[in-house]
Amino acid sequence: MDNWWLNAVWSLTPTVLIGLFFFFVLRSILRADRTERRIYQQIEDEERAKAGLPLREDS
């Protein structure tokens, strides 16, 4: 019975590790996109203020 549990762990380990890797990669991509959008919004707000235009409504 002990060998059965060891085989079960070894068979699930690659799937779990790949899933965790995929999760962290997607999480980092989404965070980078969110940060980039926020930075671009700040830049656009600064440029609109310099030009004397009103800020965007969806800010």
C-alpha positions as a LaTeX table, in Angstrom:
\begin{tabular}{lrrr}
\hline
Residue & $x$ (\AA) & $y$ (\AA) & $z$ (\AA) \\
\hline
Met1 & 0.00 & 0.00 & 0.00 \\
Asp2 & 2.90 & 2.35 & 0.68 \\
Asn3 & 4.08 & 2.00 & $-2.91$ \\
Trp4 & 0.61 & 3.00 & $-4.17$ \\
Trp5 & 0.75 & 6.36 & $-2.35$ \\
Leu6 & 4.25 & 7.04 & $-3.64$ \\
Asn7 & 3.09 & 6.36 & $-7.21$ \\
Ala8 & 0.08 & 8.62 & $-6.72$ \\
Val9 & 2.29 & 11.48 & $-5.48$ \\
Trp10 & 4.79 & 11.06 & $-8.30$ \\
Ser11 & 2.03 & 11.01 & $-10.91$ \\
Leu12 & 0.36 & 14.19 & $-9.59$ \\
Thr13 & 3.51 & 16.22 & $-8.94$ \\
Pro14 & 4.22 & 17.28 & $-12.57$ \\
Thr15 & 0.62 & 18.36 & $-13.12$ \\
Val16 & 0.55 & 20.41 & $-9.93$ \\
Leu17 & 3.91 & 22.05 & $-10.65$ \\
Ile18 & 2.95 & 22.98 & $-14.22$ \\
Gly19 & $-0.36$ & 24.34 & $-12.95$ \\
Leu20 & 1.39 & 26.49 & $-10.34$ \\
Phe21 & 3.88 & 27.75 & $-12.91$ \\
Phe22 & 1.04 & 28.64 & $-15.31$ \\
Phe23 & $-0.84$ & 30.41 & $-12.51$ \\
Phe24 & 2.15 & 32.58 & $-11.54$ \\
Val25 & 2.96 & 33.45 & $-15.15$ \\
Leu26 & $-0.61$ & 34.56 & $-15.87$ \\
Arg27 & $-0.75$ & 36.46 & $-12.58$ \\
Ser28 & 2.43 & 38.37 & $-13.40$ \\
Ile29 & 1.19 & 39.18 & $-16.92$ \\
Leu30 & $-2.12$ & 40.52 & $-15.60$ \\
Arg31 & $-0.41$ & 42.59 & $-12.91$ \\
Ala32 & 2.02 & 44.06 & $-15.43$ \\
Asp33 & $-0.87$ & 44.96 & $-17.76$ \\
Arg34 & $-2.81$ & 46.60 & $-14.93$ \\
Thr35 & 0.24 & 48.60 & $-13.86$ \\
Glu36 & 0.99 & 49.66 & $-17.43$ \\
Arg37 & $-2.59$ & 50.85 & $-17.96$ \\
Arg38 & $-2.46$ & 52.86 & $-14.74$ \\
Ile39 & 0.84 & 54.50 & $-15.74$ \\
Tyr40 & $-0.48$ & 55.37 & $-19.21$ \\
Gln41 & $-3.60$ & 56.86 & $-17.62$ \\
Gln42 & $-1.44$ & 59.04 & $-15.37$ \\
Ile43 & 0.64 & 60.17 & $-18.34$ \\
Glu44 & $-2.48$ & 60.96 & $-20.34$ \\
Asp45 & $-3.95$ & 62.95 & $-17.42$ \\
Glu46 & $-0.72$ & 64.96 & $-17.11$ \\
Glu47 & $-0.65$ & 65.70 & $-20.84$ \\
Arg48 & $-4.32$ & 66.73 & $-20.84$ \\
Ala49 & $-3.65$ & 69.05 & $-17.90$ \\
Lys50 & $-0.70$ & 70.62 & $-19.75$ \\
Ala51 & $-2.86$ & 71.16 & $-22.82$ \\
Gly52 & $-5.68$ & 72.65 & $-20.75$ \\
Leu53 & $-8.12$ & 69.90 & $-21.66$ \\
Pro54 & $-10.58$ & 68.37 & $-19.18$ \\
Leu55 & $-9.76$ & 65.01 & $-17.63$ \\
Arg56 & $-11.40$ & 61.92 & $-19.04$ \\
Glu57 & $-14.75$ & 60.99 & $-17.53$ \\
Asp58 & $-13.86$ & 57.30 & $-16.91$ \\
Ser59 & $-10.79$ & 58.10 & $-14.78$ \\
\hline
\end{tabular}
